[in-house]
Amino acid sequence: MTQKTVLCYGDSNTHGTRPMTRAGVLERFEREERWTGVLAQTLGAGWRVIEEGLPARTTVHDDPIEGRHKNGLSYLRACIESHLPVDVVVLMLGTNDLKTRFSVTPADIATSVGVLLAEIAACRAGPSGASPKLVLMAPAPIVEVGFLGEIFAGGAAKSRQLAKRYEQVASDAGAHFLDAGAIIEVSPVDGVHFAADQHRALGQRVAALLQQIA
């Protein structure tokens, strides 16, 4: 049986970063605890799940503090083509665009996500040179708490506007849509990352969608 391949492209919540209590201390959930790991376990042997989660990854922005390599667009095509053929790409980005230093609107973030979807479609990295199927996932709304609160000041209100905008972007691009905020919520510890039980719920929901569309 030929395995199907799903590539999950995102930020720290795709990486599986644990809720953080202070700067500079980054810990990761075990593979089977991360939503991508739950996804792999739920889908079973017929699927190969590729984790491409980079903490602090943005949609299309070079980060003036954390580095140009955090730009999600600049690495996207190389990432996908290095794993081809790819049946499905699951994209969840936008949270880091909410950082105060980027000064972007919810509309800007949604437009940036649309650029990423177009880049994925243009890759033609699916089976037989087709475009991969696309799943756009709106990130769960953030809460401004803990040491990350200042970094994301003003971002919580913006984050609550993303789902409806992402849904329209997905529709325009012919992508499937999931609203993570309708399934899970961020940890009260840092207001950005997911606890283990939330990873479990998200992975199971993504698996259910992939089983429907693939």
PDB file of C-alpha atoms in Angstrom, residues 26-191:
ATOM      1  CA  LEU A  26      11.907  26.382  25.252  1.00  0.00           C
ATOM      2  CA  GLU A  27      10.762  22.838  25.890  1.00  0.00           C
ATOM      3  CA  ARG A  28       9.004  20.481  23.515  1.00  0.00           C
ATOM      4  CA  PHE A  29       6.283  17.904  24.046  1.00  0.00           C
ATOM      5  CA  GLU A  30       7.220  14.329  23.221  1.00  0.00           C
ATOM      6  CA  ARG A  31       6.469  13.242  19.665  1.00  0.00           C
ATOM      7  CA  GLU A  32       3.365  11.270  20.590  1.00  0.00           C
ATOM      8  CA  GLU A  33       1.981  14.210  22.599  1.00  0.00           C
ATOM      9  CA  ARG A  34       2.212  16.789  19.816  1.00  0.00           C
ATOM     10  CA  TRP A  35      -0.851  17.272  17.630  1.00  0.00           C
ATOM     11  CA  THR A  36       1.174  16.093  14.659  1.00  0.00           C
ATOM     12  CA  GLY A  37       2.078  12.939  16.565  1.00  0.00           C
ATOM     13  CA  VAL A  38      -1.547  12.365  17.521  1.00  0.00           C
ATOM     14  CA  LEU A  39      -2.409  12.897  13.866  1.00  0.00           C
ATOM     15  CA  ALA A  40       0.077  10.222  12.814  1.00  0.00           C
ATOM     16  CA  GLN A  41      -1.174   7.748  15.405  1.00  0.00           C
ATOM     17  CA  THR A  42      -4.799   8.340  14.453  1.00  0.00           C
ATOM     18  CA  LEU A  43      -4.252   8.069  10.704  1.00  0.00           C
ATOM     19  CA  GLY A  44      -2.177   4.916  11.035  1.00  0.00           C
ATOM     20  CA  ALA A  45       0.347   3.186   8.802  1.00  0.00           C
ATOM     21  CA  GLY A  46      -1.204   4.395   5.562  1.00  0.00           C
ATOM     22  CA  TRP A  47       0.034   7.910   6.194  1.00  0.00           C
ATOM     23  CA  ARG A  48       3.375   9.636   6.606  1.00  0.00           C
ATOM     24  CA  VAL A  49       3.145  12.814   8.699  1.00  0.00           C
ATOM     25  CA  ILE A  50       5.934  15.361   8.248  1.00  0.00           C
ATOM     26  CA  GLU A  51       6.374  17.957  10.998  1.00  0.00           C
ATOM     27  CA  GLU A  52       7.674  21.324   9.801  1.00  0.00           C
ATOM     28  CA  GLY A  53       7.094  23.543  12.817  1.00  0.00           C
ATOM     29  CA  LEU A  54       9.520  26.392  13.529  1.00  0.00           C
ATOM     30  CA  PRO A  55       9.103  28.472  16.699  1.00  0.00           C
ATOM     31  CA  ALA A  56       8.493  32.170  15.900  1.00  0.00           C
ATOM     32  CA  ARG A  57       7.793  31.470  12.202  1.00  0.00           C
ATOM     33  CA  THR A  58       5.753  34.233  10.563  1.00  0.00           C
ATOM     34  CA  THR A  59       3.748  34.173   7.358  1.00  0.00           C
ATOM     35  CA  VAL A  60       5.845  36.421   5.102  1.00  0.00           C
ATOM     36  CA  HIS A  61       7.905  38.619   7.435  1.00  0.00           C
ATOM     37  CA  ASP A  62      11.605  38.651   8.245  1.00  0.00           C
ATOM     38  CA  ASP A  63      11.851  38.977  12.022  1.00  0.00           C
ATOM     39  CA  PRO A  64      14.142  41.908  12.903  1.00  0.00           C
ATOM     40  CA  ILE A  65      14.932  40.347  16.281  1.00  0.00           C
ATOM     41  CA  GLU A  66      14.811  36.580  15.794  1.00  0.00           C
ATOM     42  CA  GLY A  67      16.091  36.456  12.236  1.00  0.00           C
ATOM     43  CA  ARG A  68      15.197  36.339   8.561  1.00  0.00           C
ATOM     44  CA  HIS A  69      14.921  32.558   8.715  1.00  0.00           C
ATOM     45  CA  LYS A  70      11.620  32.967  10.583  1.00  0.00           C
ATOM     46  CA  ASN A  71       9.965  34.070   7.329  1.00  0.00           C
ATOM     47  CA  GLY A  72       7.524  31.303   6.421  1.00  0.00           C
ATOM     48  CA  LEU A  73       7.342  32.220   2.746  1.00  0.00           C
ATOM     49  CA  SER A  74      11.069  32.162   2.074  1.00  0.00           C
ATOM     50  CA  TYR A  75      11.446  28.488   3.073  1.00  0.00           C
ATOM     51  CA  LEU A  76       8.051  27.178   1.998  1.00  0.00           C
ATOM     52  CA  ARG A  77       8.710  26.039  -1.565  1.00  0.00           C
ATOM     53  CA  ALA A  78      12.036  24.399  -0.753  1.00  0.00           C
ATOM     54  CA  CYS A  79      10.423  22.647   2.189  1.00  0.00           C
ATOM     55  CA  ILE A  80       7.569  21.202   0.163  1.00  0.00           C
ATOM     56  CA  GLU A  81       9.668  20.220  -2.831  1.00  0.00           C
ATOM     57  CA  SER A  82      12.183  18.444  -0.600  1.00  0.00           C
ATOM     58  CA  HIS A  83       9.410  16.097   0.521  1.00  0.00           C
ATOM     59  CA  LEU A  84       7.534  15.616  -2.760  1.00  0.00           C
ATOM     60  CA  PRO A  85       5.246  14.033  -3.639  1.00  0.00           C
ATOM     61  CA  VAL A  86       3.049  15.558  -0.941  1.00  0.00           C
ATOM     62  CA  ASP A  87      -0.639  14.680  -0.909  1.00  0.00           C
ATOM     63  CA  VAL A  88      -1.808  17.279   1.616  1.00  0.00           C
ATOM     64  CA  VAL A  89      -0.320  20.401   3.170  1.00  0.00           C
ATOM     65  CA  VAL A  90      -1.781  21.567   6.481  1.00  0.00           C
ATOM     66  CA  LEU A  91      -0.903  25.218   7.070  1.00  0.00           C
ATOM     67  CA  MET A  92      -1.276  26.947  10.431  1.00  0.00           C
ATOM     68  CA  LEU A  93       0.532  30.280  10.651  1.00  0.00           C
ATOM     69  CA  GLY A  94      -0.291  33.841  11.669  1.00  0.00           C
ATOM     70  CA  THR A  95       0.114  33.857  15.429  1.00  0.00           C
ATOM     71  CA  ASN A  96       3.596  35.374  15.329  1.00  0.00           C
ATOM     72  CA  ASP A  97       2.428  38.083  12.944  1.00  0.00           C
ATOM     73  CA  LEU A  98       0.423  39.352  15.934  1.00  0.00           C
ATOM     74  CA  LYS A  99       3.610  40.473  17.689  1.00  0.00           C
ATOM     75  CA  THR A 100       3.609  44.217  18.247  1.00  0.00           C
ATOM     76  CA  ARG A 101       6.807  44.735  16.264  1.00  0.00           C
ATOM     77  CA  PHE A 102       5.170  43.714  12.976  1.00  0.00           C
ATOM     78  CA  SER A 103       2.319  46.268  13.201  1.00  0.00           C
ATOM     79  CA  VAL A 104       0.015  44.378  10.842  1.00  0.00           C
ATOM     80  CA  THR A 105      -3.768  44.127  10.755  1.00  0.00           C
ATOM     81  CA  PRO A 106      -5.916  40.975  10.705  1.00  0.00           C
ATOM     82  CA  ALA A 107      -6.592  41.720   7.039  1.00  0.00           C
ATOM     83  CA  ASP A 108      -2.847  41.885   6.383  1.00  0.00           C
ATOM     84  CA  ILE A 109      -2.314  38.527   8.078  1.00  0.00           C
ATOM     85  CA  ALA A 110      -5.090  36.887   6.086  1.00  0.00           C
ATOM     86  CA  THR A 111      -3.678  38.296   2.859  1.00  0.00           C
ATOM     87  CA  SER A 112      -0.254  36.930   3.776  1.00  0.00           C
ATOM     88  CA  VAL A 113      -1.748  33.492   4.339  1.00  0.00           C
ATOM     89  CA  GLY A 114      -3.301  33.732   0.895  1.00  0.00           C
ATOM     90  CA  VAL A 115       0.178  34.322  -0.528  1.00  0.00           C
ATOM     91  CA  LEU A 116       1.353  31.124   1.165  1.00  0.00           C
ATOM     92  CA  LEU A 117      -1.543  29.105  -0.227  1.00  0.00           C
ATOM     93  CA  ALA A 118      -0.780  30.377  -3.724  1.00  0.00           C
ATOM     94  CA  GLU A 119       2.869  29.408  -3.297  1.00  0.00           C
ATOM     95  CA  ILE A 120       1.896  25.884  -2.238  1.00  0.00           C
ATOM     96  CA  ALA A 121      -0.449  25.489  -5.196  1.00  0.00           C
ATOM     97  CA  ALA A 122       2.261  26.717  -7.573  1.00  0.00           C
ATOM     98  CA  CYS A 123       4.697  24.067  -6.359  1.00  0.00           C
ATOM     99  CA  ARG A 124       2.886  21.272  -8.210  1.00  0.00           C
ATOM    100  CA  ALA A 125       4.428  18.975  -5.621  1.00  0.00           C
ATOM    101  CA  GLY A 126       1.527  16.567  -5.339  1.00  0.00           C
ATOM    102  CA  PRO A 127       1.243  13.121  -6.926  1.00  0.00           C
ATOM    103  CA  SER A 128       1.782  13.131 -10.706  1.00  0.00           C
ATOM    104  CA  GLY A 129       2.682  16.816 -10.670  1.00  0.00           C
ATOM    105  CA  ALA A 130      -0.653  17.980  -9.319  1.00  0.00           C
ATOM    106  CA  SER A 131      -0.946  20.550  -6.551  1.00  0.00           C
ATOM    107  CA  PRO A 132      -1.204  19.144  -3.028  1.00  0.00           C
ATOM    108  CA  LYS A 133      -4.567  19.353  -1.338  1.00  0.00           C
ATOM    109  CA  LEU A 134      -4.647  22.288   1.046  1.00  0.00           C
ATOM    110  CA  VAL A 135      -5.914  22.586   4.598  1.00  0.00           C
ATOM    111  CA  LEU A 136      -5.778  26.074   6.083  1.00  0.00           C
ATOM    112  CA  MET A 137      -6.109  26.137   9.849  1.00  0.00           C
ATOM    113  CA  ALA A 138      -6.827  29.385  11.665  1.00  0.00           C
ATOM    114  CA  PRO A 139      -4.744  29.524  14.853  1.00  0.00           C
ATOM    115  CA  ALA A 140      -6.515  29.606  18.201  1.00  0.00           C
ATOM    116  CA  PRO A 141      -6.943  33.153  19.553  1.00  0.00           C
ATOM    117  CA  ILE A 142      -4.226  34.251  21.946  1.00  0.00           C
ATOM    118  CA  VAL A 143      -4.483  35.774  25.426  1.00  0.00           C
ATOM    119  CA  GLU A 144      -2.129  38.504  26.607  1.00  0.00           C
ATOM    120  CA  VAL A 145      -0.674  36.974  29.772  1.00  0.00           C
ATOM    121  CA  GLY A 146       2.725  36.060  31.174  1.00  0.00           C
ATOM    122  CA  PHE A 147       5.999  37.307  29.772  1.00  0.00           C
ATOM    123  CA  LEU A 148       4.679  36.953  26.208  1.00  0.00           C
ATOM    124  CA  GLY A 149       1.876  39.413  26.937  1.00  0.00           C
ATOM    125  CA  GLU A 150       4.049  42.450  26.249  1.00  0.00           C
ATOM    126  CA  ILE A 151       5.455  40.952  23.051  1.00  0.00           C
ATOM    127  CA  PHE A 152       1.931  40.336  21.767  1.00  0.00           C
ATOM    128  CA  ALA A 153       0.367  43.524  23.189  1.00  0.00           C
ATOM    129  CA  GLY A 154      -2.781  44.318  21.213  1.00  0.00           C
ATOM    130  CA  GLY A 155      -2.669  40.939  19.502  1.00  0.00           C
ATOM    131  CA  ALA A 156      -5.491  39.216  21.349  1.00  0.00           C
ATOM    132  CA  ALA A 157      -8.213  41.334  19.774  1.00  0.00           C
ATOM    133  CA  LYS A 158      -6.653  40.898  16.346  1.00  0.00           C
ATOM    134  CA  SER A 159      -6.395  37.133  16.816  1.00  0.00           C
ATOM    135  CA  ARG A 160     -10.140  36.845  17.359  1.00  0.00           C
ATOM    136  CA  GLN A 161     -10.711  38.243  13.874  1.00  0.00           C
ATOM    137  CA  LEU A 162      -8.540  35.761  12.036  1.00  0.00           C
ATOM    138  CA  ALA A 163     -10.870  32.767  11.723  1.00  0.00           C
ATOM    139  CA  LYS A 164     -13.535  34.482   9.625  1.00  0.00           C
ATOM    140  CA  ARG A 165     -10.887  36.035   7.396  1.00  0.00           C
ATOM    141  CA  TYR A 166      -9.000  32.760   6.988  1.00  0.00           C
ATOM    142  CA  GLU A 167     -12.213  30.983   6.076  1.00  0.00           C
ATOM    143  CA  GLN A 168     -12.724  33.390   3.187  1.00  0.00           C
ATOM    144  CA  VAL A 169      -9.101  33.066   2.084  1.00  0.00           C
ATOM    145  CA  ALA A 170      -9.438  29.271   2.133  1.00  0.00           C
ATOM    146  CA  SER A 171     -12.603  29.439   0.070  1.00  0.00           C
ATOM    147  CA  ASP A 172     -10.965  31.717  -2.487  1.00  0.00           C
ATOM    148  CA  ALA A 173      -7.991  29.336  -2.778  1.00  0.00           C
ATOM    149  CA  GLY A 174     -10.037  26.141  -2.968  1.00  0.00           C
ATOM    150  CA  ALA A 175      -8.591  24.983   0.349  1.00  0.00           C
ATOM    151  CA  HIS A 176     -10.261  23.121   3.177  1.00  0.00           C
ATOM    152  CA  PHE A 177     -10.654  25.124   6.375  1.00  0.00           C
ATOM    153  CA  LEU A 178     -10.420  24.362  10.074  1.00  0.00           C
ATOM    154  CA  ASP A 179     -10.777  26.830  12.925  1.00  0.00           C
ATOM    155  CA  ALA A 180      -8.459  25.662  15.698  1.00  0.00           C
ATOM    156  CA  GLY A 181     -10.160  28.102  18.056  1.00  0.00           C
ATOM    157  CA  ALA A 182     -13.409  26.163  17.704  1.00  0.00           C
ATOM    158  CA  ILE A 183     -11.637  22.991  18.828  1.00  0.00           C
ATOM    159  CA  ILE A 184      -9.067  24.070  21.417  1.00  0.00           C
ATOM    160  CA  GLU A 185      -7.812  27.058  23.401  1.00  0.00           C
ATOM    161  CA  VAL A 186      -4.387  28.357  24.332  1.00  0.00           C
ATOM    162  CA  SER A 187      -2.794  27.718  27.707  1.00  0.00           C
ATOM    163  CA  PRO A 188      -3.448  30.260  30.475  1.00  0.00           C
ATOM    164  CA  VAL A 189       0.239  29.948  31.352  1.00  0.00           C
ATOM    165  CA  ASP A 190       1.541  31.969  28.397  1.00  0.00           C
ATOM    166  CA  GLY A 191      -1.546  32.682  26.293  1.00  0.00           C
TER     167      GLY A 191
END
